[in-house]
Coordinates of C-alpha atoms and ligand atoms in Angstrom, one line a residue:
Chain A
M18 CA 0.0 0.0 0.0
T19 CA 1.1 3.6 -0.7
F20 CA 0.2 6.6 1.4
T21 CA 1.8 9.8 2.7
V22 CA 3.2 9.7 6.3
N23 CA 4.4 12.9 7.8
G24 CA 4.8 14.5 4.4
R25 CA 6.7 11.7 2.8
E26 CA 5.3 9.1 0.5
Q27 CA 5.6 5.6 2.0
E28 CA 5.2 2.2 0.6
A29 CA 4.4 -0.8 2.9
D30 CA 4.6 -4.3 1.6
D31 CA 2.7 -7.5 2.5
V32 CA -0.1 -5.4 4.1
W33 CA -3.3 -7.3 4.8
E34 CA -5.8 -4.6 4.1
G35 CA -8.0 -5.5 7.1
E36 CA -5.2 -4.9 9.5
S37 CA -5.2 -1.6 11.3
L38 CA -3.4 1.5 10.2
L39 CA -1.8 1.4 13.6
Y40 CA -0.2 -1.9 12.9
V41 CA 1.0 -0.7 9.5
L42 CA 2.7 2.3 11.1
R43 CA 4.3 0.4 14.0
E44 CA 5.2 -2.9 12.5
R45 CA 5.6 -2.3 8.8
L46 CA 7.0 1.2 8.7
G47 CA 8.9 1.2 12.0
L48 CA 7.1 4.3 13.5
P49 CA 6.5 3.2 17.1
G50 CA 5.4 6.7 18.3
S51 CA 1.7 5.9 18.0
K52 CA 1.0 3.5 20.9
N53 CA -1.0 0.4 21.0
A54 CA -2.9 -0.1 24.2
C55 CA -6.5 -1.2 23.7
E56 CA -7.1 -1.7 20.0
Q57 CA -10.7 -0.7 20.5
G58 CA -10.7 3.1 20.3
E59 CA -11.0 3.7 24.0
C60 CA -7.6 5.0 25.1
G61 CA -6.6 7.4 22.3
S62 CA -2.9 6.5 22.6
C63 CA -2.9 5.7 18.9
T64 CA -4.3 9.0 17.8
V65 CA -3.1 10.2 14.4
R66 CA -4.4 12.7 11.8
L67 CA -5.9 11.2 8.8
D68 CA -6.3 13.8 6.1
G69 CA -6.0 16.3 8.9
V70 CA -8.7 14.8 11.2
P71 CA -7.7 13.2 14.5
V72 CA -8.7 9.5 14.5
C73 CA -7.8 6.3 16.3
A74 CA -5.3 4.6 14.1
C75 CA -6.4 1.2 15.6
L76 CA -9.9 1.7 14.0
V77 CA -8.8 2.6 10.5
A78 CA -8.4 -0.4 8.1
A79 CA -5.1 -0.2 6.3
G80 CA -6.9 -0.3 3.0
Q81 CA -8.8 2.8 4.0
A82 CA -5.6 4.8 4.3
E83 CA -4.4 4.0 0.8
G84 CA -3.5 7.2 -0.9
R85 CA -4.3 9.3 2.2
E86 CA -2.3 11.6 4.3
V87 CA -1.3 10.6 7.8
V88 CA 0.4 12.6 10.4
T89 CA 1.8 10.8 13.5
V90 CA 3.5 12.2 16.6
E91 CA 6.8 11.7 14.8
G92 CA 5.6 14.4 12.3
L93 CA 5.1 17.1 14.9
A94 CA 8.7 18.1 15.6
G95 CA 10.8 19.8 13.0
R96 CA 7.9 21.1 10.9
S97 CA 9.6 24.4 10.6
G98 CA 12.5 22.7 8.9
T99 CA 14.6 22.5 12.1
A100 CA 14.8 19.6 14.5
E101 CA 13.0 21.7 17.1
L102 CA 10.1 20.2 19.2
S103 CA 6.8 21.7 18.3
V104 CA 5.2 24.2 20.6
V105 CA 2.9 21.6 22.1
Q106 CA 5.7 19.1 22.7
Q107 CA 7.9 21.7 24.4
A108 CA 5.0 22.8 26.6
F109 CA 4.4 19.2 27.7
V110 CA 8.0 18.9 28.7
D111 CA 8.1 22.2 30.5
A112 CA 4.8 21.7 32.3
G113 CA 5.9 18.2 33.5
A114 CA 2.9 16.7 31.7
V115 CA 4.7 13.4 30.9
Q116 CA 5.1 10.6 33.5
C117 CA 5.3 7.2 31.9
G118 CA 4.7 8.8 28.6
F119 CA 2.5 6.1 27.1
C120 CA -0.5 8.4 26.6
T121 CA 1.7 11.3 25.4
P122 CA 1.9 10.8 21.7
G123 CA -1.9 10.6 21.3
L124 CA -2.4 13.6 23.5
L125 CA 0.2 15.6 21.6
V126 CA -1.6 14.9 18.3
A127 CA -5.0 15.7 19.8
A128 CA -3.7 18.9 21.4
D129 CA -1.9 20.0 18.3
D130 CA -5.1 19.6 16.3
L131 CA -7.0 21.6 18.9
L132 CA -4.6 24.6 18.9
E133 CA -4.7 24.6 15.1
R134 CA -8.5 24.8 15.1
V135 CA -8.9 26.9 18.3
P136 CA -5.7 28.9 19.0
Q137 CA -7.0 30.3 22.3
P138 CA -9.1 27.4 23.7
S139 CA -11.2 27.6 26.9
D140 CA -10.7 25.0 29.6
A141 CA -13.9 23.4 28.4
D142 CA -12.5 23.2 24.8
I143 CA -9.3 21.6 26.1
R144 CA -11.2 19.0 28.2
E145 CA -13.5 18.2 25.3
A146 CA -10.7 17.9 22.8
L147 CA -8.7 15.5 25.0
S148 CA -11.7 13.5 26.3
G149 CA -10.8 10.6 24.1
N150 CA -7.3 10.3 25.5
L151 CA -6.8 8.3 28.7
C152 CA -3.9 8.9 31.1
R153 CA -3.3 6.6 34.1
C154 CA -0.5 8.6 35.6
T155 CA -0.9 12.4 35.7
G156 CA -4.4 13.0 36.8
Y157 CA -4.7 15.4 33.8
E158 CA -4.0 18.7 35.6
K159 CA -0.4 19.0 34.3
I160 CA -1.7 18.0 30.8
L161 CA -4.2 20.9 30.9
D162 CA -1.4 23.2 32.1
A163 CA 0.7 22.1 29.2
V164 CA -2.0 22.9 26.6
R165 CA -2.7 26.3 28.3
L166 CA 1.0 27.0 28.1
A167 CA 1.2 26.0 24.5
A168 CA -1.7 28.2 23.7
A169 CA -0.2 31.2 25.5
R170 CA 3.1 30.7 23.7
T171 CA 1.3 30.4 20.3
G172 CA -0.5 33.6 21.1
E173 CA 2.8 35.4 21.9
G174 CA 4.4 34.1 18.7
G175 CA 1.6 35.9 16.8
Chain B
M290 CA -9.7 -11.6 2.5
D291 CA -10.4 -9.2 -0.3
F292 CA -10.7 -5.5 0.1
L293 CA -13.3 -3.9 -2.2
R294 CA -12.8 -0.2 -2.8
P295 CA -15.7 1.1 -4.9
A296 CA -15.1 4.6 -6.3
D297 CA -18.7 5.6 -6.3
W298 CA -22.2 4.5 -5.2
E299 CA -23.0 2.6 -8.3
E300 CA -19.8 0.6 -8.0
A301 CA -20.6 0.0 -4.3
L302 CA -24.0 -1.5 -5.1
A303 CA -22.5 -3.6 -7.8
A304 CA -19.9 -4.9 -5.4
K305 CA -22.5 -5.8 -2.8
A306 CA -24.6 -7.6 -5.4
A307 CA -21.6 -9.6 -6.6
H308 CA -20.5 -10.3 -3.0
P309 CA -23.5 -10.4 -0.7
T310 CA -21.3 -11.6 2.2
A311 CA -19.1 -8.5 2.0
V312 CA -19.0 -6.5 5.2
P313 CA -19.4 -2.8 4.6
I314 CA -16.9 -0.6 6.5
A315 CA -17.5 3.2 6.9
G316 CA -16.0 4.8 10.0
G317 CA -14.9 1.3 11.1
T318 CA -15.5 2.1 14.8
D319 CA -17.6 -1.1 15.2
V320 CA -16.1 -3.2 12.4
M321 CA -12.4 -2.7 13.3
V322 CA -13.0 -3.6 16.9
E323 CA -14.4 -6.9 15.8
I324 CA -11.6 -7.5 13.4
N325 CA -8.8 -6.5 15.9
F326 CA -10.2 -9.0 18.4
D327 CA -10.7 -11.7 15.8
H328 CA -14.4 -11.8 16.3
R329 CA -14.8 -11.4 12.6
R330 CA -12.7 -12.4 9.6
P331 CA -14.8 -11.3 6.7
E332 CA -14.2 -12.8 3.3
Y333 CA -14.7 -9.3 1.8
L334 CA -14.5 -5.9 3.3
L335 CA -16.4 -3.3 1.3
D336 CA -14.8 0.1 2.0
L337 CA -17.3 3.0 1.7
N338 CA -14.8 5.8 2.5
R339 CA -14.4 6.8 -1.2
V340 CA -18.1 6.9 -2.0
G341 CA -18.5 10.7 -1.8
E342 CA -22.3 10.6 -2.0
L343 CA -22.4 9.0 1.4
Y344 CA -20.7 12.0 3.0
E345 CA -23.2 14.6 1.8
W346 CA -26.4 15.8 3.2
Q347 CA -29.3 17.8 1.8
T348 CA -31.6 20.1 3.8
D349 CA -34.0 21.3 1.2
G350 CA -37.4 19.8 1.7
P351 CA -39.3 18.6 4.8
D352 CA -36.7 15.9 5.4
V353 CA -33.0 16.1 5.9
R354 CA -31.4 13.5 3.8
L355 CA -28.3 12.5 5.7
G356 CA -25.7 10.5 3.8
A357 CA -25.1 7.2 5.6
A358 CA -21.4 7.8 6.3
V359 CA -21.5 11.5 7.5
P360 CA -19.5 11.5 10.7
Y361 CA -21.1 12.5 14.0
T362 CA -18.9 15.6 14.2
R363 CA -20.5 17.0 11.0
V364 CA -24.0 16.4 12.4
M365 CA -23.0 18.4 15.5
E366 CA -21.4 21.2 13.6
H367 CA -23.9 21.6 10.7
L368 CA -27.2 20.1 11.5
R369 CA -28.0 21.3 15.1
A370 CA -30.9 23.5 13.9
E371 CA -32.5 20.9 11.6
L372 CA -31.8 17.9 13.8
P373 CA -31.4 19.0 17.4
G374 CA -32.1 15.6 18.9
L375 CA -29.7 13.8 16.7
A376 CA -27.0 16.5 17.2
L377 CA -27.4 16.1 21.0
A378 CA -27.1 12.3 20.7
A379 CA -24.1 12.6 18.4
H380 CA -22.3 14.7 21.0
T381 CA -22.6 11.9 23.5
V382 CA -21.0 9.2 21.3
G383 CA -17.6 8.0 22.3
S384 CA -14.9 10.7 22.0
P385 CA -13.8 13.3 19.4
Q386 CA -11.8 10.6 17.6
I387 CA -14.8 8.3 17.5
R388 CA -17.2 11.1 16.4
N389 CA -14.8 12.1 13.6
R390 CA -15.2 8.6 12.0
G391 CA -18.4 7.0 13.3
S392 CA -21.6 7.6 11.4
V393 CA -25.4 7.2 11.7
G394 CA -25.4 4.7 8.9
G395 CA -22.9 2.6 10.8
N396 CA -25.0 2.9 14.0
L397 CA -28.0 1.6 12.0
G398 CA -25.8 -1.1 10.3
A399 CA -24.7 -2.3 13.7
A400 CA -28.3 -2.0 15.1
S401 CA -27.1 -2.3 18.7
P402 CA -29.9 -1.6 21.1
A403 CA -27.5 0.8 22.8
G404 CA -26.8 2.9 19.7
D405 CA -27.3 6.5 20.5
S406 CA -28.7 7.6 17.1
H407 CA -31.8 5.4 17.5
P408 CA -33.7 7.2 20.2
A409 CA -33.2 10.5 18.4
L410 CA -34.3 9.0 15.0
L411 CA -37.3 7.4 16.5
A412 CA -38.3 10.6 18.2
A413 CA -37.8 12.9 15.2
G414 CA -39.4 10.4 12.7
A415 CA -37.2 9.0 10.0
D416 CA -37.0 6.5 7.1
V417 CA -33.9 4.6 6.3
E418 CA -33.2 4.8 2.5
V419 CA -31.7 1.5 1.5
Q420 CA -30.6 0.6 -2.0
S421 CA -29.5 -2.4 -4.1
V422 CA -29.0 -3.0 -7.8
R423 CA -32.7 -4.0 -7.6
G424 CA -33.9 -0.6 -6.5
T425 CA -34.6 1.6 -3.5
R426 CA -36.7 1.0 -0.3
L427 CA -37.7 3.5 2.3
I428 CA -38.0 1.7 5.6
P429 CA -39.6 3.5 8.6
V430 CA -36.9 3.5 11.2
E431 CA -39.1 1.7 13.8
E432 CA -39.3 -1.2 11.3
F433 CA -35.6 -1.2 10.6
Y434 CA -34.6 -2.8 13.9
T435 CA -35.6 -6.4 13.8
G436 CA -33.7 -7.9 16.8
V437 CA -30.6 -7.6 18.9
K438 CA -28.0 -6.3 16.4
R439 CA -30.2 -7.3 13.5
N440 CA -31.8 -5.0 10.9
A441 CA -34.0 -5.2 7.9
L442 CA -31.2 -5.0 5.3
A443 CA -31.2 -7.7 2.6
P444 CA -27.8 -9.2 1.8
D445 CA -27.4 -7.2 -1.3
E446 CA -28.6 -3.9 0.2
L447 CA -26.6 -0.9 1.5
I448 CA -27.8 2.1 3.5
R449 CA -27.7 5.1 1.2
A450 CA -29.0 7.8 3.6
V451 CA -31.4 8.4 6.4
R452 CA -34.3 10.8 5.8
I453 CA -35.1 12.5 9.0
R454 CA -38.0 14.9 9.6
R455 CA -36.7 18.4 10.0
A456 CA -37.5 19.6 13.6
T457 CA -40.5 21.8 13.9
G458 CA -40.3 21.9 17.7
P459 CA -38.0 21.3 20.6
Q460 CA -36.1 18.0 20.9
Q461 CA -34.1 16.4 23.7
F462 CA -31.9 13.5 24.3
S463 CA -30.7 12.0 27.6
K464 CA -28.4 9.1 28.3
V465 CA -27.4 7.3 31.5
G466 CA -23.9 6.0 31.7
T467 CA -21.2 5.5 34.2
R468 CA -19.0 8.4 33.3
N469 CA -18.9 11.4 31.0
A470 CA -16.8 10.4 28.0
M471 CA -16.9 7.2 26.1
V472 CA -19.9 5.4 27.6
I473 CA -22.1 2.9 26.1
A474 CA -25.5 3.9 27.3
V475 CA -27.0 2.0 30.2
C476 CA -30.2 3.4 28.7
A477 CA -31.1 6.5 26.7
F478 CA -34.3 8.5 26.0
G479 CA -35.2 10.9 23.1
V480 CA -38.2 13.1 22.9
A481 CA -39.5 15.4 20.2
L482 CA -42.4 17.8 20.1
H483 CA -44.2 18.1 16.8
P484 CA -46.4 21.2 17.4
H485 CA -47.9 21.2 13.8
G486 CA -49.4 17.8 14.2
R487 CA -49.7 18.3 17.9
T488 CA -47.9 15.0 18.5
I489 CA -45.1 13.9 20.7
R490 CA -42.7 11.2 19.7
T491 CA -40.2 9.3 21.8
G492 CA -37.4 6.8 21.5
I493 CA -35.8 4.5 24.1
G494 CA -32.4 2.9 23.8
S495 CA -30.9 -0.1 25.6
A496 CA -34.1 -0.9 27.4
A497 CA -35.4 -3.6 25.1
P498 CA -34.0 -6.0 22.5
T499 CA -34.4 -3.2 19.9
P500 CA -34.7 0.5 20.2
V501 CA -38.4 1.3 20.7
R502 CA -40.9 4.1 20.9
A503 CA -43.1 4.5 24.0
R504 CA -46.3 4.8 21.9
V505 CA -48.8 4.5 24.8
A506 CA -46.9 7.3 26.6
E507 CA -46.9 9.4 23.4
E508 CA -50.7 9.0 22.9
F509 CA -51.5 9.7 26.6
L510 CA -49.5 12.9 26.6
A511 CA -50.9 14.1 23.2
A512 CA -54.4 13.6 24.6
A513 CA -53.6 15.3 27.9
L514 CA -52.1 18.3 26.1
E515 CA -55.0 18.6 23.8
E516 CA -57.6 18.2 26.5
G517 CA -55.9 20.9 28.6
G518 CA -55.6 23.2 25.7
L519 CA -51.9 23.4 26.5
W520 CA -50.6 23.8 23.0
E521 CA -52.5 27.1 22.7
S522 CA -52.2 28.3 26.2
G523 CA -48.6 27.3 26.7
G524 CA -49.5 26.4 30.2
A525 CA -47.4 24.1 32.3
V526 CA -47.8 20.3 32.1
P527 CA -49.5 19.2 35.3
P528 CA -47.1 17.2 37.5
S529 CA -49.6 14.3 37.5
V530 CA -49.5 14.2 33.7
A531 CA -45.7 14.3 33.6
A532 CA -45.6 11.5 36.2
H533 CA -48.0 9.3 34.3
F534 CA -46.1 9.9 31.0
A535 CA -42.9 8.8 32.8
E536 CA -44.6 5.7 34.1
L537 CA -45.9 4.7 30.7
A538 CA -42.5 5.3 29.2
A539 CA -40.9 2.9 31.7
G540 CA -43.7 0.5 30.8
A541 CA -42.6 0.5 27.2
C542 CA -39.3 -1.0 28.3
N543 CA -38.5 -4.7 28.2
P544 CA -35.1 -4.6 29.7
I545 CA -32.6 -7.2 30.6
D546 CA -30.2 -7.5 33.5
D547 CA -26.6 -7.2 32.4
V548 CA -23.3 -5.9 33.5
R549 CA -24.2 -2.4 32.9
G550 CA -27.4 -2.3 34.9
S551 CA -30.4 -4.3 36.2
A552 CA -33.8 -4.3 34.5
A553 CA -35.4 -2.5 37.4
Y554 CA -32.7 0.2 37.4
R555 CA -33.2 0.7 33.7
R556 CA -37.0 1.1 34.1
R557 CA -36.5 3.7 36.8
A558 CA -33.9 5.5 34.8
V559 CA -36.1 5.7 31.7
A560 CA -38.9 7.1 33.9
V561 CA -36.6 9.8 35.3
M562 CA -35.3 10.7 31.9
A563 CA -38.8 10.8 30.4
R564 CA -40.0 13.2 33.0
R565 CA -36.9 15.4 32.8
T566 CA -36.7 15.7 29.0
L567 CA -40.4 16.4 28.8
G568 CA -39.9 19.3 31.2
W569 CA -37.0 20.6 29.0
V570 CA -38.9 20.4 25.7
W571 CA -42.1 21.8 27.1
D572 CA -40.3 24.8 28.7
E573 CA -38.6 25.5 25.4
Y574 CA -41.9 25.3 23.6
R575 CA -43.5 27.7 26.0
H576 CA -40.7 30.2 25.7
S577 CA -40.9 29.9 21.9
Q578 CA -44.5 30.9 22.3
G579 CA -43.5 33.9 24.3
R580 CA -44.9 32.4 27.6
G581 CA -43.0 30.2 29.8
A582 CA -42.0 30.8 33.4
R583 CA -43.5 34.3 33.8
C584 CA -47.1 33.3 33.3
A585 CA -46.9 30.1 35.2
Ligands
FAD240 C1 -14.5 3.7 21.9 C2 -15.8 3.6 21.3 C3 -16.9 4.3 21.8 C4 -18.2 4.2 21.3 N1 -19.2 4.9 21.9 C5 -20.4 4.8 21.3 C6 -21.5 5.6 21.9 O1 -21.3 6.3 22.9 N2 -22.7 5.5 21.3 C7 -22.9 4.7 20.2 O2 -24.0 4.7 19.7 N3 -21.9 4.0 19.6 C8 -20.7 4.0 20.2 N4 -19.7 3.3 19.6 C9 -20.0 2.4 18.5 C10 -19.8 3.1 17.1 O3 -18.9 4.1 17.1 C11 -21.1 3.5 16.5 O4 -22.0 2.4 16.3 C12 -20.9 4.2 15.1 O5 -22.1 4.8 14.7 C13 -20.5 3.2 14.0 O6 -20.4 3.9 12.8 P1 -19.2 3.6 11.8 O7 -19.3 4.4 10.6 O8 -17.9 3.6 12.4 O9 -19.6 2.1 11.4 P2 -18.7 0.8 10.9 O10 -17.9 0.2 12.0 O11 -18.0 1.2 9.7 O12 -19.9 -0.1 10.6 C14 -20.8 -0.6 11.6 C15 -21.8 -1.6 11.0 O13 -22.6 -1.0 10.0 C16 -22.4 -1.6 8.7 N5 -22.5 -0.5 7.8 C17 -21.8 0.7 7.8 N6 -22.2 1.5 6.8 C18 -23.1 0.9 6.1 C19 -23.9 1.2 5.0 N7 -23.8 2.4 4.3 N8 -24.8 0.3 4.5 C20 -25.0 -0.9 5.2 N9 -24.2 -1.3 6.3 C21 -23.3 -0.4 6.7 C22 -21.1 -2.3 8.8 O14 -21.0 -3.4 8.0 C23 -21.1 -2.8 10.3 O15 -21.9 -3.9 10.4 C24 -18.4 3.4 20.1 C25 -17.3 2.7 19.5 C26 -16.1 2.8 20.1 C27 -14.9 2.1 19.5
FES241 S1 -5.0 1.7 20.9 FE1 -6.3 2.8 19.6 S2 -7.5 3.8 21.0 FE2 -6.4 2.5 22.3
FES242 S1 1.8 9.6 31.5 FE1 1.4 7.5 31.9 S2 -0.5 7.2 30.9 FE2 -0.2 9.3 30.8

């Protein structure tokens, strides 16, 4: 199958088209950033953007992603051409929003999407946007802080 | 397994006719869970993602024609005015990621008694537009559910759209679950006022083998409102009427005990939701008539 991942065209061989996009990313393309926890859409740790829209990669059939554009957590850093972390990633680090880190990639993709749609989100917007991402460690407060911080920094940057 | 990827609706119908065992996949939020857990190894998967027609909706005319694969997120964003009950129900489905993929057509295809679209569709009034190479059928939504996770589709048919009566009055949806995000309903209740015909319609989810209307409750309430002249006066619904409506709604249930709740709990919950949502829609109706609280 052929599709675009993080801006680059990728070919994966021997794909069974009923396997999940998550499996293709992790096992066939060696992109382990998107995590595999539940395989049933409940934890959000596999969140990627499919044609710009946040989805659970575990619930997209490989065949459905053919010819589409996928952005994973690996695609967030260095978008400005440098190796820099994205604003959201840096904010997660600075706010101490990462403990075991298992939920982080999915949260980053969801938060990145939120700030693109709603640059100055309310707390309710943030909670809503991240309601499909479970975290067993942080109790979410630091995660909310991180998204607020990223929003503030985005605002400053103009 | 073969993966069938029709480019348009005609090709999709031809593929389903040629392979009646093919499993359609739209948002995949039901189908992929089954495949991931090896509950299902279909011989053919029929991908509907490229069938553009299924992602469109039309709002001219008395019905909204909602393409089968339109994701819940779109319903919430664009159809809140025309389909308030369905938009409220859509908002309670899963999580943003699930709502970005999951669709009303998929909810109907799965026909789970817990599907959140069903109470809203029953309350609004809707027909499921199904097609095959043989032609089109319009199936009233109450006849579409035939059993637990069973529907009226023939093996060569696909859901093209759902034709939902455009709201002419207030609608509400309420759902009982264990937490806020990502809950399968323990039970759910939808209600819609139809002031032009002076009728009330309801829908109950998860409280019987299929989603059902509480018809006796609907008829009782319509008669009580008529008798009291309440549609014209905009007067309050007497508490005794609301209580009896709630009781009759609970009586329409035929619930089971399962891990998510006992039958008795479900009946009680339906009664509570029925009374509460009736209060909400009637208040909204009274305010729209310029009455409401101040002349109570
Ligand atoms: C984490 C999670 C949370 C969920 N929460 C909820 C919830 O709160 N409320 C709720 O109601 N549901 C919930 N669901 C279930 C699911 O999201 C819904 O049933 C959704 O509406 C399915 O839509 P889909 O497009 O993803 O369907 P798919 O998975 O693509 O298909 C579902 C079924 O419909 C058939 N089908 C799809 N399209 C057609 C068509 N055009 N013609 C004929 N058959 C068709 C498929 O073959 C399959 O049998 C949840 C699922 C997950 C994974
Ligand atoms: S692994 Fe996809 S949502 Fe949990
Ligand atoms: S940091 Fe461990 S699950 Fe979120």
